[in-house]
PDB file of C-alpha atoms and ligand atoms in Angstrom:
ATOM      1  CA  MET N 933      -1.710  98.472 -43.675  1.00  0.00           C
ATOM      2  CA  GLY N 934       0.205  95.530 -42.321  1.00  0.00           C
ATOM      3  CA  LYS N 935      -1.793  92.853 -40.910  1.00  0.00           C
ATOM      4  CA  VAL N 936      -1.825  91.731 -37.225  1.00  0.00           C
ATOM      5  CA  PHE N 937      -1.737  87.856 -36.717  1.00  0.00           C
ATOM      6  CA  ILE N 938      -2.824  86.595 -33.295  1.00  0.00           C
ATOM      7  CA  CYS N 939      -1.352  83.068 -32.848  1.00  0.00           C
ATOM      8  CA  ASP N 940      -4.125  81.781 -30.669  1.00  0.00           C
ATOM      9  CA  HIS N 941      -3.246  77.971 -31.096  1.00  0.00           C
ATOM     10  CA  PRO N 942      -4.305  76.281 -27.714  1.00  0.00           C
ATOM     11  CA  LEU N 943      -0.716  75.037 -27.206  1.00  0.00           C
ATOM     12  CA  ILE N 944       0.589  78.720 -27.385  1.00  0.00           C
ATOM     13  CA  GLN N 945      -2.103  80.055 -25.118  1.00  0.00           C
ATOM     14  CA  HIS N 946      -1.459  77.302 -22.579  1.00  0.00           C
ATOM     15  CA  LYS N 947       2.137  77.873 -22.508  1.00  0.00           C
ATOM     16  CA  LEU N 948       1.754  81.659 -22.567  1.00  0.00           C
ATOM     17  CA  THR N 949      -0.194  81.386 -19.311  1.00  0.00           C
ATOM     18  CA  PHE N 950       2.745  79.718 -17.494  1.00  0.00           C
ATOM     19  CA  ILE N 951       4.977  82.572 -18.930  1.00  0.00           C
ATOM     20  CA  ARG N 952       2.944  85.135 -17.516  1.00  0.00           C
ATOM     21  CA  ASP N 953       2.743  83.366 -14.172  1.00  0.00           C
ATOM     22  CA  VAL N 954       4.992  85.321 -11.652  1.00  0.00           C
ATOM     23  CA  ASN N 955       5.765  81.970  -9.936  1.00  0.00           C
ATOM     24  CA  THR N 956       7.136  80.544 -12.966  1.00  0.00           C
ATOM     25  CA  LYS N 957      10.970  80.257 -12.296  1.00  0.00           C
ATOM     26  CA  THR N 958      13.778  81.140 -14.611  1.00  0.00           C
ATOM     27  CA  LYS N 959      14.418  77.886 -16.189  1.00  0.00           C
ATOM     28  CA  ASP N 960      10.818  76.957 -16.914  1.00  0.00           C
ATOM     29  CA  PHE N 961      10.244  80.468 -18.067  1.00  0.00           C
ATOM     30  CA  ARG N 962      13.030  80.070 -20.501  1.00  0.00           C
ATOM     31  CA  ASP N 963      11.720  76.779 -21.691  1.00  0.00           C
ATOM     32  CA  TYR N 964       8.304  77.978 -22.278  1.00  0.00           C
ATOM     33  CA  VAL N 965       9.550  80.827 -24.224  1.00  0.00           C
ATOM     34  CA  ASP N 966      11.458  78.638 -26.477  1.00  0.00           C
ATOM     35  CA  GLU N 967       8.541  76.285 -26.999  1.00  0.00           C
ATOM     36  CA  VAL N 968       6.221  79.045 -27.858  1.00  0.00           C
ATOM     37  CA  ALA N 969       8.718  80.478 -30.329  1.00  0.00           C
ATOM     38  CA  THR N 970       8.820  77.138 -32.130  1.00  0.00           C
ATOM     39  CA  LEU N 971       4.977  77.035 -32.284  1.00  0.00           C
ATOM     40  CA  MET N 972       4.762  80.502 -33.499  1.00  0.00           C
ATOM     41  CA  ALA N 973       7.541  79.887 -36.255  1.00  0.00           C
ATOM     42  CA  TYR N 974       5.033  77.305 -37.541  1.00  0.00           C
ATOM     43  CA  GLU N 975       2.374  80.131 -37.931  1.00  0.00           C
ATOM     44  CA  ILE N 976       4.763  82.677 -39.261  1.00  0.00           C
ATOM     45  CA  THR N 977       6.024  80.377 -42.041  1.00  0.00           C
ATOM     46  CA  ARG N 978       2.666  79.477 -43.290  1.00  0.00           C
ATOM     47  CA  ASN N 979       2.932  81.286 -46.632  1.00  0.00           C
ATOM     48  CA  ILE N 980       6.598  80.864 -47.078  1.00  0.00           C
ATOM     49  CA  PRO N 981       7.718  80.264 -50.779  1.00  0.00           C
ATOM     50  CA  LEU N 982       8.294  76.529 -51.488  1.00  0.00           C
ATOM     51  CA  GLU N 983      10.837  75.167 -54.210  1.00  0.00           C
ATOM     52  CA  LYS N 984       9.883  72.299 -56.400  1.00  0.00           C
ATOM     53  CA  VAL N 985      12.238  69.288 -56.039  1.00  0.00           C
ATOM     54  CA  LYS N 986      12.425  65.695 -57.317  1.00  0.00           C
ATOM     55  CA  VAL N 987      13.048  62.896 -55.067  1.00  0.00           C
ATOM     56  CA  ARG N 988      13.168  59.144 -55.365  1.00  0.00           C
ATOM     57  CA  THR N 989      11.011  57.192 -53.042  1.00  0.00           C
ATOM     58  CA  PRO N 990      11.607  53.304 -52.573  1.00  0.00           C
ATOM     59  CA  VAL N 991       9.238  52.734 -55.540  1.00  0.00           C
ATOM     60  CA  SER N 992       9.106  55.665 -57.864  1.00  0.00           C
ATOM     61  CA  ASP N 993       9.920  59.096 -58.487  1.00  0.00           C
ATOM     62  CA  ALA N 994       7.997  61.892 -56.695  1.00  0.00           C
ATOM     63  CA  ASP N 995       7.602  65.684 -56.919  1.00  0.00           C
ATOM     64  CA  GLY N 996       8.241  67.392 -53.519  1.00  0.00           C
ATOM     65  CA  LYS N 997       8.457  70.990 -52.272  1.00  0.00           C
ATOM     66  CA  ILE N 998      11.108  72.262 -49.796  1.00  0.00           C
ATOM     67  CA  ILE N 999      11.613  75.457 -48.070  1.00  0.00           C
ATOM     68  CA  SER N1000      14.754  77.428 -49.238  1.00  0.00           C
ATOM     69  CA  GLY N1001      16.047  78.145 -45.587  1.00  0.00           C
ATOM     70  CA  ARG N1002      18.887  80.133 -46.771  1.00  0.00           C
ATOM     71  CA  MET N1003      16.625  83.013 -47.645  1.00  0.00           C
ATOM     72  CA  LEU N1004      15.478  83.606 -44.071  1.00  0.00           C
ATOM     73  CA  GLY N1005      17.029  85.671 -41.452  1.00  0.00           C
ATOM     74  CA  LEU N1006      16.119  86.001 -37.732  1.00  0.00           C
ATOM     75  CA  ILE N1007      16.793  89.330 -36.009  1.00  0.00           C
ATOM     76  CA  PRO N1008      16.518  89.264 -32.319  1.00  0.00           C
ATOM     77  CA  ILE N1009      16.338  92.421 -30.363  1.00  0.00           C
ATOM     78  CA  LEU N1010      18.735  92.019 -27.378  1.00  0.00           C
ATOM     79  CA  ARG N1011      18.467  90.971 -24.781  1.00  0.00           C
ATOM     80  CA  ALA N1012      15.155  89.411 -24.488  1.00  0.00           C
ATOM     81  CA  GLY N1013      14.778  88.435 -28.353  1.00  0.00           C
ATOM     82  CA  LEU N1014      17.568  85.912 -27.786  1.00  0.00           C
ATOM     83  CA  GLY N1015      15.104  83.795 -25.795  1.00  0.00           C
ATOM     84  CA  MET N1016      13.164  83.076 -28.839  1.00  0.00           C
ATOM     85  CA  VAL N1017      15.898  82.311 -31.221  1.00  0.00           C
ATOM     86  CA  ASP N1018      16.672  78.653 -30.666  1.00  0.00           C
ATOM     87  CA  GLY N1019      12.987  77.763 -30.747  1.00  0.00           C
ATOM     88  CA  ILE N1020      12.620  79.142 -34.249  1.00  0.00           C
ATOM     89  CA  LEU N1021      15.913  77.565 -35.403  1.00  0.00           C
ATOM     90  CA  LYS N1022      14.596  74.206 -34.507  1.00  0.00           C
ATOM     91  CA  LEU N1023      12.124  74.581 -37.453  1.00  0.00           C
ATOM     92  CA  LEU N1024      14.319  76.788 -39.616  1.00  0.00           C
ATOM     93  CA  PRO N1025      17.774  75.479 -39.033  1.00  0.00           C
ATOM     94  CA  ALA N1026      19.360  77.118 -42.078  1.00  0.00           C
ATOM     95  CA  ALA N1027      18.205  80.727 -41.214  1.00  0.00           C
ATOM     96  CA  LYS N1028      21.004  83.134 -40.429  1.00  0.00           C
ATOM     97  CA  VAL N1029      20.861  85.322 -37.247  1.00  0.00           C
ATOM     98  CA  GLY N1030      21.503  89.011 -36.954  1.00  0.00           C
ATOM     99  CA  HIS N1031      21.525  90.993 -33.687  1.00  0.00           C
ATOM    100  CA  ILE N1032      20.370  94.439 -32.760  1.00  0.00           C
ATOM    101  CA  GLY N1033      21.297  95.501 -29.387  1.00  0.00           C
ATOM    102  CA  LEU N1034      18.792  98.126 -27.936  1.00  0.00           C
ATOM    103  CA  TYR N1035      17.686  99.023 -24.353  1.00  0.00           C
ATOM    104  CA  ARG N1036      14.966 101.174 -23.394  1.00  0.00           C
ATOM    105  CA  ASP N1037      15.860 104.244 -21.399  1.00  0.00           C
ATOM    106  CA  PRO N1038      13.935 103.978 -18.243  1.00  0.00           C
ATOM    107  CA  GLU N1039      13.225 107.592 -18.047  1.00  0.00           C
ATOM    108  CA  THR N1040      12.250 108.585 -21.765  1.00  0.00           C
ATOM    109  CA  LEU N1041      11.364 105.084 -22.844  1.00  0.00           C
ATOM    110  CA  GLN N1042      13.274 105.781 -25.978  1.00  0.00           C
ATOM    111  CA  PRO N1043      15.464 102.821 -27.335  1.00  0.00           C
ATOM    112  CA  VAL N1044      19.233 103.298 -27.158  1.00  0.00           C
ATOM    113  CA  GLU N1045      21.222 101.331 -29.788  1.00  0.00           C
ATOM    114  CA  TYR N1046      24.427  99.625 -28.463  1.00  0.00           C
ATOM    115  CA  TYR N1047      25.110  96.883 -30.988  1.00  0.00           C
ATOM    116  CA  VAL N1048      24.369  95.700 -34.558  1.00  0.00           C
ATOM    117  CA  LYS N1049      25.611  92.700 -36.345  1.00  0.00           C
ATOM    118  CA  LEU N1050      23.760  91.557 -39.560  1.00  0.00           C
ATOM    119  CA  PRO N1051      24.392  88.736 -41.984  1.00  0.00           C
ATOM    120  CA  THR N1052      26.206  90.103 -45.133  1.00  0.00           C
ATOM    121  CA  ASP N1053      23.471  89.006 -47.392  1.00  0.00           C
ATOM    122  CA  VAL N1054      20.833  90.407 -45.218  1.00  0.00           C
ATOM    123  CA  THR N1055      19.155  92.563 -47.786  1.00  0.00           C
ATOM    124  CA  GLU N1056      18.364  89.376 -49.869  1.00  0.00           C
ATOM    125  CA  ARG N1057      16.723  87.574 -46.993  1.00  0.00           C
ATOM    126  CA  GLU N1058      13.085  87.613 -45.670  1.00  0.00           C
ATOM    127  CA  LEU N1059      13.618  88.752 -42.218  1.00  0.00           C
ATOM    128  CA  ILE N1060      11.741  87.966 -38.768  1.00  0.00           C
ATOM    129  CA  VAL N1061      12.502  90.707 -36.179  1.00  0.00           C
ATOM    130  CA  ILE N1062      12.007  89.001 -32.773  1.00  0.00           C
ATOM    131  CA  ASP N1063      11.202  90.466 -29.389  1.00  0.00           C
ATOM    132  CA  PRO N1064       9.076  88.974 -26.645  1.00  0.00           C
ATOM    133  CA  MET N1065       7.470  92.392 -25.814  1.00  0.00           C
ATOM    134  CA  LEU N1066       5.992  95.205 -27.983  1.00  0.00           C
ATOM    135  CA  ALA N1067       5.331  97.897 -25.529  1.00  0.00           C
ATOM    136  CA  THR N1068       5.545 101.325 -26.739  1.00  0.00           C
ATOM    137  CA  GLY N1069       6.873 100.019 -30.130  1.00  0.00           C
ATOM    138  CA  GLY N1070       9.858 102.269 -29.829  1.00  0.00           C
ATOM    139  CA  SER N1071      12.225  99.355 -29.878  1.00  0.00           C
ATOM    140  CA  ALA N1072      10.637  97.384 -32.791  1.00  0.00           C
ATOM    141  CA  ASN N1073      10.231 100.485 -34.765  1.00  0.00           C
ATOM    142  CA  ALA N1074      13.981 101.581 -34.382  1.00  0.00           C
ATOM    143  CA  SER N1075      14.994  98.011 -35.386  1.00  0.00           C
ATOM    144  CA  ILE N1076      12.747  97.984 -38.498  1.00  0.00           C
ATOM    145  CA  GLN N1077      13.967 101.545 -39.505  1.00  0.00           C
ATOM    146  CA  LEU N1078      17.698 100.440 -39.077  1.00  0.00           C
ATOM    147  CA  LEU N1079      16.974  97.477 -41.224  1.00  0.00           C
ATOM    148  CA  LYS N1080      15.365  99.407 -44.000  1.00  0.00           C
ATOM    149  CA  GLU N1081      18.062 102.075 -43.955  1.00  0.00           C
ATOM    150  CA  ARG N1082      20.532  99.021 -44.752  1.00  0.00           C
ATOM    151  CA  GLY N1083      18.428  98.019 -47.706  1.00  0.00           C
ATOM    152  CA  CYS N1084      16.154  95.275 -46.224  1.00  0.00           C
ATOM    153  CA  ASN N1085      12.440  95.283 -47.460  1.00  0.00           C
ATOM    154  CA  GLN N1086      11.154  91.924 -46.487  1.00  0.00           C
ATOM    155  CA  ILE N1087      10.527  92.156 -42.701  1.00  0.00           C
ATOM    156  CA  LYS N1088       7.864  90.616 -40.344  1.00  0.00           C
ATOM    157  CA  LEU N1089       7.661  91.225 -36.653  1.00  0.00           C
ATOM    158  CA  MET N1090       7.279  88.395 -34.048  1.00  0.00           C
ATOM    159  CA  CYS N1091       6.330  89.223 -30.400  1.00  0.00           C
ATOM    160  CA  LEU N1092       4.839  87.141 -27.385  1.00  0.00           C
ATOM    161  CA  ILE N1093       2.732  89.837 -25.975  1.00  0.00           C
ATOM    162  CA  ALA N1094       1.967  93.505 -27.599  1.00  0.00           C
ATOM    163  CA  ALA N1095       0.260  96.378 -25.997  1.00  0.00           C
ATOM    164  CA  PRO N1096      -2.317  98.107 -28.171  1.00  0.00           C
ATOM    165  CA  GLU N1097      -0.157 101.192 -28.171  1.00  0.00           C
ATOM    166  CA  GLY N1098       2.903  99.353 -29.596  1.00  0.00           C
ATOM    167  CA  VAL N1099       0.788  97.626 -32.433  1.00  0.00           C
ATOM    168  CA  LYS N1100      -0.553 101.214 -33.315  1.00  0.00           C
ATOM    169  CA  ALA N1101       2.958 102.767 -33.133  1.00  0.00           C
ATOM    170  CA  VAL N1102       4.332  99.930 -35.597  1.00  0.00           C
ATOM    171  CA  GLN N1103       1.392 100.170 -37.986  1.00  0.00           C
ATOM    172  CA  GLU N1104       1.764 104.043 -37.964  1.00  0.00           C
ATOM    173  CA  GLU N1105       5.552 104.110 -38.656  1.00  0.00           C
ATOM    174  CA  HIS N1106       5.755 100.939 -40.785  1.00  0.00           C
ATOM    175  CA  PRO N1107       2.517 100.117 -42.452  1.00  0.00           C
ATOM    176  CA  ASP N1108       4.071  97.578 -44.655  1.00  0.00           C
ATOM    177  CA  ILE N1109       5.115  95.254 -41.779  1.00  0.00           C
ATOM    178  CA  ASP N1110       3.066  92.099 -40.691  1.00  0.00           C
ATOM    179  CA  ILE N1111       2.950  91.483 -36.930  1.00  0.00           C
ATOM    180  CA  TYR N1112       2.737  88.131 -35.403  1.00  0.00           C
ATOM    181  CA  VAL N1113       1.827  87.924 -31.563  1.00  0.00           C
ATOM    182  CA  ALA N1114       0.483  85.489 -29.275  1.00  0.00           C
ATOM    183  CA  ALA N1115      -1.497  87.997 -27.319  1.00  0.00           C
ATOM    184  CA  ILE N1116      -2.623  91.546 -27.388  1.00  0.00           C
ATOM    185  CA  ASP N1117      -3.001  92.859 -23.778  1.00  0.00           C
ATOM    186  CA  ASP N1118      -4.982  95.678 -22.264  1.00  0.00           C
ATOM    187  CA  ARG N1119      -2.490  98.638 -21.939  1.00  0.00           C
ATOM    188  CA  LEU N1120       0.692 100.164 -20.918  1.00  0.00           C
ATOM    189  CA  ASP N1121       1.133 101.414 -17.237  1.00  0.00           C
ATOM    190  CA  GLU N1122       2.749 104.614 -16.427  1.00  0.00           C
ATOM    191  CA  HIS N1123       6.367 103.009 -16.575  1.00  0.00           C
ATOM    192  CA  GLY N1124       5.685 101.578 -20.155  1.00  0.00           C
ATOM    193  CA  TYR N1125       5.044  98.031 -18.851  1.00  0.00           C
ATOM    194  CA  ILE N1126       2.533  95.937 -20.608  1.00  0.00           C
ATOM    195  CA  ILE N1127      -0.602  95.123 -18.293  1.00  0.00           C
ATOM    196  CA  PRO N1128      -1.069  92.318 -17.456  1.00  0.00           C
ATOM    197  CA  GLY N1129       1.987  91.358 -19.515  1.00  0.00           C
ATOM    198  CA  LEU N1130       4.661  89.094 -17.941  1.00  0.00           C
ATOM    199  CA  GLY N1131       6.897  91.696 -16.258  1.00  0.00           C
ATOM    200  CA  ASP N1132      10.481  92.368 -17.572  1.00  0.00           C
ATOM    201  CA  ALA N1133      11.080  89.698 -20.278  1.00  0.00           C
ATOM    202  CA  GLY N1134      14.966  90.087 -20.124  1.00  0.00           C
ATOM    203  CA  ASP N1135      15.233  89.801 -16.363  1.00  0.00           C
ATOM    204  CA  ARG N1136      12.818  86.845 -16.214  1.00  0.00           C
ATOM    205  CA  LEU N1137      14.780  85.013 -19.152  1.00  0.00           C
ATOM    206  CA  PHE N1138      18.187  85.660 -17.627  1.00  0.00           C
ATOM    207  CA  GLY N1139      17.532  85.726 -13.900  1.00  0.00           C
ATOM    208  CA  THR N1140      18.751  89.212 -13.563  1.00  0.00           C
ATOM    209  CA  LYS N1141      16.190  90.429 -10.966  1.00  0.00           C
TER     210      LYS N1141
HETATM  211  C1  PRP K 891      12.390  95.336 -23.417  1.00  0.00           C
HETATM  212  C2  PRP K 891      11.718  94.300 -24.615  1.00  0.00           C
HETATM  213  C3  PRP K 891      11.878  95.058 -25.686  1.00  0.00           C
HETATM  214  C4  PRP K 891      11.407  96.521 -25.212  1.00  0.00           C
HETATM  215  C5  PRP K 891       9.926  96.769 -25.523  1.00  0.00           C
HETATM  216  O1  PRP K 891      13.750  95.400 -23.595  1.00  0.00           O
HETATM  217  O2  PRP K 891      12.507  93.153 -24.728  1.00  0.00           O
HETATM  218  O3  PRP K 891      12.962  95.211 -26.578  1.00  0.00           O
HETATM  219  O4  PRP K 891      11.655  96.421 -23.883  1.00  0.00           O
HETATM  220  O5  PRP K 891       9.606  98.072 -25.115  1.00  0.00           O
HETATM  221  P1  PRP K 891       9.246  99.063 -26.231  1.00  0.00           P
HETATM  222  O6  PRP K 891       8.223  98.579 -27.173  1.00  0.00           O
HETATM  223  O7  PRP K 891       8.533 100.166 -25.389  1.00  0.00           O
HETATM  224  O8  PRP K 891      10.393  99.601 -26.859  1.00  0.00           O
HETATM  225  P2  PRP K 891      14.421  96.156 -22.550  1.00  0.00           P
HETATM  226  O9  PRP K 891      14.945  97.549 -22.997  1.00  0.00           O
HETATM  227  O10 PRP K 891      14.060  96.003 -21.078  1.00  0.00           O
HETATM  228  O11 PRP K 891      16.015  95.519 -22.702  1.00  0.00           O
HETATM  229  P3  PRP K 891      16.543  93.988 -22.390  1.00  0.00           P
HETATM  230  O12 PRP K 891      15.857  92.962 -23.351  1.00  0.00           O
HETATM  231  O13 PRP K 891      17.954  94.035 -22.538  1.00  0.00           O
HETATM  232  O14 PRP K 891      16.068  93.824 -20.912  1.00  0.00           O
HETATM  233  N1  URA K 892       9.720  95.412 -21.814  1.00  0.00           N
HETATM  234  C1  URA K 892       9.402  94.308 -21.018  1.00  0.00           C
HETATM  235  O1  URA K 892      10.267  93.602 -20.859  1.00  0.00           O
HETATM  236  N2  URA K 892       8.171  94.114 -20.370  1.00  0.00           N
HETATM  237  C2  URA K 892       7.126  95.143 -20.473  1.00  0.00           C
HETATM  238  O2  URA K 892       6.148  94.951 -20.022  1.00  0.00           O
HETATM  239  C3  URA K 892       7.540  96.251 -21.393  1.00  0.00           C
HETATM  240  C4  URA K 892       8.732  96.348 -21.802  1.00  0.00           C
END
């Protein structure tokens, strides 16, 4: 069974509180999401493999270790996943970025695919699927499935807020996937919104409501 990591660093929880706040305006919302994504990238890369290198200090040779950034891929689920990409790239600038376009049908809550563009070497990369919201889990599951069907087998999921229902759905359908979240909330409402959540992440990021 994949593990669930709750990124409960005080800085993340502080910023998440402003992200949730209905009075936080679009620009600040976007900035906070960007900052939390950077902080979560720090957590998600904790066990990333390092490569040994030699460097020369001003006084002697030294053994060093560096991250081989070319092995990473970020896969934001459009639209809202886009809000977390730049924050992660600040720490992992060599990662490539693939996009999966899905929207959730408001009636059925099922994900509808409308766009997929992935790096050509995606199967060789360790992938982080990014979406602020894990509600029913339909969008995350469809994205992970799509990546697996294309031969990807090193996948993690990073979300800001998850509902217990979404965590369970991903664990049942993709038990090999580790999930990183800043918070697991109480439940879903009858429209599939996370309670208390933050509302509609895409609309709040892009000011479309
Ligand atoms: C939101 C969110 C996730 C999805 C989560 O996207 O960003 O992708 O819903 O819900 P689920 O776990 O029940 O699938 P939405 O469909 O609103 O599209 P948007 O990002 O374009 O606004
Ligand atoms: N998508 C969102 O943007 N918010 C939710 O609470 C659920 C799905």
